[in-house]
Tab-separated table of C-alpha atoms in Angstrom:
chain	number	residue	atom	x	y	z
A	1	ASP	CA	-4.281	-22.472	1.292
A	2	ALA	CA	-1.244	-21.439	-0.886
A	3	GLY	CA	-3.284	-20.084	-3.742
A	4	VAL	CA	-2.720	-20.482	-7.543
A	5	ILE	CA	1.053	-21.999	-8.325
A	6	GLN	CA	2.606	-20.819	-11.702
A	7	SER	CA	5.410	-22.869	-12.709
A	8	PRO	CA	7.945	-21.970	-14.137
A	9	ARG	CA	7.968	-18.249	-12.743
A	10	HIS	CA	11.098	-17.130	-15.566
A	11	GLU	CA	11.407	-19.259	-19.268
A	12	VAL	CA	13.813	-18.205	-21.518
A	13	THR	CA	13.069	-19.969	-24.961
A	14	GLU	CA	15.026	-20.003	-28.342
A	15	MET	CA	12.330	-19.914	-31.141
A	16	GLY	CA	11.190	-23.061	-32.330
A	17	GLN	CA	11.503	-24.981	-29.426
A	18	GLU	CA	8.172	-26.411	-27.305
A	19	VAL	CA	7.745	-24.271	-23.778
A	20	THR	CA	5.112	-25.665	-21.125
A	21	LEU	CA	3.821	-24.114	-18.671
A	22	ARG	CA	2.409	-25.250	-15.668
A	23	CYS	CA	-0.966	-23.988	-13.452
A	24	LYS	CA	-1.996	-25.589	-10.678
A	25	PRO	CA	-5.515	-23.942	-9.202
A	26	ILE	CA	-6.915	-23.167	-5.945
A	27	SER	CA	-8.429	-26.828	-4.612
A	28	GLY	CA	-12.117	-26.569	-5.037
A	29	HIS	CA	-12.076	-23.980	-7.666
A	30	ASP	CA	-14.435	-25.025	-10.808
A	31	TYR	CA	-12.927	-22.432	-13.071
A	32	LEU	CA	-9.709	-21.745	-14.497
A	33	PHE	CA	-8.229	-19.410	-16.553
A	34	TRP	CA	-5.416	-18.724	-19.033
A	35	TYR	CA	-4.165	-15.309	-19.290
A	36	ARG	CA	-1.639	-13.325	-21.590
A	37	GLN	CA	-0.042	-9.919	-20.373
A	38	THR	CA	1.646	-7.948	-22.964
A	39	MET	CA	2.437	-4.006	-23.260
A	40	MET	CA	0.672	-3.807	-26.698
A	41	ARG	CA	-2.417	-6.134	-25.610
A	42	GLY	CA	-2.686	-5.888	-21.494
A	43	LEU	CA	-4.824	-9.097	-20.459
A	44	GLU	CA	-5.770	-11.135	-22.771
A	45	LEU	CA	-7.390	-13.955	-22.163
A	46	LEU	CA	-6.556	-17.052	-23.668
A	47	ILE	CA	-8.788	-19.895	-22.269
A	48	TYR	CA	-10.791	-20.960	-19.983
A	49	PHE	CA	-12.212	-24.437	-18.278
A	50	ASN	CA	-15.183	-25.468	-16.036
A	51	ASN	CA	-15.154	-28.774	-14.299
A	52	ASN	CA	-11.935	-29.535	-16.797
A	53	VAL	CA	-13.436	-28.683	-19.469
A	54	PRO	CA	-11.864	-26.324	-22.151
A	55	ILE	CA	-15.208	-23.996	-22.949
A	56	ASP	CA	-13.717	-21.216	-24.984
A	57	ASP	CA	-10.773	-20.824	-26.495
A	58	SER	CA	-11.603	-18.227	-28.713
A	59	GLY	CA	-8.315	-16.596	-27.274
A	60	MET	CA	-6.380	-18.976	-28.283
A	61	PRO	CA	-3.583	-16.708	-30.696
A	62	GLU	CA	-2.991	-19.790	-33.142
A	63	ASP	CA	-2.590	-23.636	-33.879
A	64	ARG	CA	0.871	-23.448	-32.169
A	65	PHE	CA	-0.533	-22.716	-28.811
A	66	SER	CA	-2.598	-25.042	-26.922
A	67	ALA	CA	-4.168	-26.050	-23.087
A	68	LYS	CA	-5.196	-29.484	-20.896
A	69	MET	CA	-6.437	-30.066	-17.987
A	70	PRO	CA	-6.126	-33.037	-17.068
A	71	ASN	CA	-7.691	-32.703	-13.483
A	72	ALA	CA	-9.351	-30.393	-11.545
A	73	SER	CA	-5.655	-30.066	-10.056
A	74	PHE	CA	-4.294	-29.211	-12.755
A	75	SER	CA	-3.341	-27.344	-16.618
A	76	THR	CA	-0.854	-26.852	-19.364
A	77	LEU	CA	-0.586	-23.967	-22.041
A	78	LYS	CA	2.187	-25.513	-24.301
A	79	ILE	CA	3.396	-23.650	-27.580
A	80	GLN	CA	5.406	-25.385	-30.173
A	81	PRO	CA	6.924	-24.430	-31.737
A	82	SER	CA	7.494	-20.878	-29.927
A	83	GLU	CA	8.101	-17.845	-31.529
A	84	PRO	CA	9.428	-14.082	-30.731
A	85	ARG	CA	5.839	-12.786	-30.213
A	86	ASP	CA	5.014	-15.172	-28.343
A	87	SER	CA	7.342	-13.174	-25.586
A	88	ALA	CA	4.480	-12.469	-22.599
A	89	VAL	CA	3.625	-12.841	-19.106
A	90	TYR	CA	1.276	-15.952	-19.269
A	91	PHE	CA	-0.931	-15.906	-15.964
A	92	CYS	CA	-3.162	-18.704	-14.383
A	93	ALA	CA	-6.185	-18.085	-12.713
A	94	SER	CA	-8.930	-20.116	-10.368
A	95	SER	CA	-12.222	-18.857	-9.107
A	96	GLY	CA	-15.023	-20.656	-7.754
A	97	VAL	CA	-18.113	-20.265	-6.422
A	98	THR	CA	-17.861	-16.771	-5.146
A	99	LEU	CA	-16.534	-15.517	-8.479
A	100	LYS	CA	-13.704	-14.138	-7.439
A	101	ALA	CA	-10.716	-14.659	-9.468
A	102	PHE	CA	-6.544	-15.451	-8.124
A	103	PHE	CA	-4.216	-15.012	-9.759
A	104	GLY	CA	-0.644	-16.382	-9.633
A	105	GLN	CA	2.418	-15.033	-10.145
A	106	GLY	CA	2.577	-15.847	-13.388
A	107	THR	CA	5.249	-16.684	-15.771
A	108	ARG	CA	7.621	-14.773	-17.740
A	109	LEU	CA	8.600	-16.187	-21.319
A	110	THR	CA	10.904	-14.741	-23.244
A	111	VAL	CA	11.286	-16.317	-26.776
A	112	VAL	CA	15.082	-15.494	-28.850
B	1	ALA	CA	-19.323	-6.697	-27.615
B	2	GLN	CA	-18.372	-6.289	-23.748
B	3	SER	CA	-15.733	-3.488	-22.969
B	4	VAL	CA	-14.115	-1.929	-20.245
B	5	THR	CA	-12.323	1.444	-20.507
B	6	GLN	CA	-9.804	2.856	-18.244
B	7	PRO	CA	-9.476	5.659	-19.612
B	8	ASP	CA	-6.196	7.864	-17.470
B	9	ILE	CA	-3.193	5.383	-18.650
B	10	HIS	CA	-0.037	6.644	-15.910
B	11	ILE	CA	-1.561	9.296	-12.938
B	12	THR	CA	0.554	10.773	-10.985
B	13	VAL	CA	-0.743	11.345	-6.782
B	14	SER	CA	0.747	12.771	-3.708
B	15	GLU	CA	1.999	10.970	-0.556
B	16	GLY	CA	-1.014	11.324	1.635
B	17	ALA	CA	-3.477	12.846	-1.030
B	18	SER	CA	-6.724	10.948	-2.767
B	19	LEU	CA	-6.852	8.714	-5.644
B	20	GLU	CA	-9.297	8.369	-7.953
B	21	LEU	CA	-9.482	5.657	-11.181
B	22	ARG	CA	-11.633	5.980	-13.792
B	23	CYS	CA	-13.254	2.965	-14.685
B	24	ASN	CA	-16.315	2.428	-17.750
B	25	TYR	CA	-17.764	-0.312	-19.410
B	26	SER	CA	-20.282	-1.457	-21.945
B	27	TYR	CA	-21.843	-4.278	-21.425
B	28	GLY	CA	-26.014	-5.851	-22.133
B	29	ALA	CA	-26.010	-7.608	-19.150
B	30	THR	CA	-25.713	-6.234	-15.113
B	31	PRO	CA	-22.619	-6.673	-15.148
B	32	TYR	CA	-19.884	-7.560	-12.202
B	33	LEU	CA	-17.136	-5.447	-11.310
B	34	PHE	CA	-13.735	-6.159	-9.773
B	35	TRP	CA	-10.391	-3.468	-9.631
B	36	TYR	CA	-7.123	-5.664	-9.525
B	37	VAL	CA	-4.013	-4.124	-7.923
B	38	GLN	CA	-0.149	-5.117	-9.633
B	39	SER	CA	2.777	-4.104	-8.079
B	40	PRO	CA	5.918	-5.169	-10.471
B	41	GLY	CA	6.964	-8.222	-11.046
B	42	GLN	CA	3.723	-9.351	-9.334
B	43	GLY	CA	0.313	-11.004	-10.272
B	44	LEU	CA	-2.778	-9.660	-10.097
B	45	GLN	CA	-4.916	-8.658	-6.666
B	46	LEU	CA	-8.368	-8.511	-6.130
B	47	LEU	CA	-9.268	-5.993	-4.094
B	48	LEU	CA	-12.725	-5.292	-4.151
B	49	LYS	CA	-15.683	-6.550	-6.007
B	50	TYR	CA	-19.141	-5.375	-7.207
B	51	PHE	CA	-22.177	-8.042	-7.338
B	52	SER	CA	-24.890	-6.719	-5.534
B	53	GLY	CA	-26.529	-4.651	-3.366
B	54	ASP	CA	-24.910	-1.089	-1.611
B	55	THR	CA	-23.363	0.456	-4.746
B	56	LEU	CA	-20.906	1.535	-2.439
B	57	VAL	CA	-18.264	-1.392	-2.026
B	58	GLN	CA	-15.198	-0.921	-0.080
B	59	GLY	CA	-11.699	-3.059	-0.626
B	60	ILE	CA	-8.945	-4.629	0.258
B	61	LYS	CA	-5.517	-1.317	1.735
B	62	GLY	CA	-8.528	1.037	2.264
B	63	PHE	CA	-10.227	1.094	-1.736
B	64	GLU	CA	-13.181	0.893	-2.155
B	65	ALA	CA	-15.508	2.098	-5.549
B	66	GLU	CA	-18.280	3.772	-6.200
B	67	PHE	CA	-21.006	1.190	-9.156
B	68	LYS	CA	-22.978	4.136	-10.793
B	69	ARG	CA	-25.065	2.805	-13.046
B	70	SER	CA	-26.239	5.537	-15.076
B	71	GLN	CA	-23.290	6.617	-15.898
B	72	SER	CA	-21.731	3.280	-16.576
B	73	SER	CA	-18.991	3.486	-13.997
B	74	PHE	CA	-17.096	1.521	-11.542
B	75	ASN	CA	-14.554	4.357	-10.119
B	76	LEU	CA	-12.387	3.146	-7.719
B	77	ARG	CA	-11.255	6.249	-4.952
B	78	LYS	CA	-9.151	5.943	-2.330
B	79	PRO	CA	-8.697	9.270	0.402
B	80	SER	CA	-5.254	9.081	1.311
B	81	VAL	CA	-2.423	7.469	-0.483
B	82	HIS	CA	0.606	5.887	0.633
B	83	TRP	CA	3.667	4.983	-1.242
B	84	SER	CA	2.996	1.460	-1.259
B	85	ASP	CA	0.283	1.744	-3.479
B	86	ALA	CA	2.326	2.213	-6.286
B	87	ALA	CA	1.390	-0.299	-9.079
B	88	GLU	CA	-0.632	-0.386	-11.676
B	89	TYR	CA	-4.805	-1.274	-11.423
B	90	PHE	CA	-7.137	-2.698	-13.295
B	91	CYS	CA	-10.556	-3.040	-13.849
B	92	ALA	CA	-12.375	-6.453	-15.074
B	93	VAL	CA	-15.790	-7.217	-15.556
B	94	GLY	CA	-17.822	-9.951	-16.123
B	95	VAL	CA	-21.382	-10.942	-16.749
B	96	ARG	CA	-23.437	-14.143	-15.515
B	97	SER	CA	-24.549	-14.719	-19.413
B	98	ASN	CA	-20.574	-15.578	-20.304
B	99	ASP	CA	-19.804	-18.087	-17.285
B	100	TYR	CA	-18.576	-14.489	-15.281
B	101	LYS	CA	-15.130	-14.536	-17.421
B	102	LEU	CA	-13.724	-11.636	-17.164
B	103	SER	CA	-12.774	-8.501	-19.379
B	104	PHE	CA	-9.941	-6.561	-17.934
B	105	GLY	CA	-9.699	-2.602	-19.083
B	106	ALA	CA	-5.608	-1.830	-20.036
B	107	GLY	CA	-4.985	-0.661	-16.944
B	108	THR	CA	-4.188	2.184	-14.763
B	109	THR	CA	-0.525	2.845	-13.335
B	110	VAL	CA	-0.344	5.038	-10.142
B	111	THR	CA	2.972	6.444	-9.631
B	112	VAL	CA	3.174	8.035	-6.022
B	113	ARG	CA	5.670	11.130	-5.348
B	114	ALA	CA	7.103	11.651	-1.360
């Protein structure tokens, strides 16, 4: 398995634009997590899914953030409209029955 | 509320010396404990985990960690550090009642000097 795959690796966008981050979890994993990492706040859990169903989105900072998981092999995190304070590294992770979370390499988002 | 504390923000250690990174947690239930390592520009890689059983767990890259329930700690150790161990290390905790979602500590940055 290629591991958790995130795209793009880097994204630079202008304030106000829509940004979509993508994640392909490891096949067979039934949990998918979206994290945000910043210097100020460290690693924060934004939302997680179990069997494609959102379970807890209490970490999503604002209504500008939304996440979907239309099937077991794909998830998106969308920010609309984006703001400079959204600049961070966004990680996707997946886990299965072993409870070990495997992380993607992250998407570094810069909003200018 | 659950919390994970890594008291040391930054540690500098000489190559070949031993390393210990501290992690304390606050949970009402029996936690599942993890250590992850993040190299610059990379994602997080799992070093080791503790679920139950032997409180001394072995991980990859020569790391080990010891769970001490009485101290609510899960400290990470390595007997002899290599330059490639320079990275940021995160302790994480999950509980079964919370769907095992992980709460992370703030991380400890390790610098290895020659």
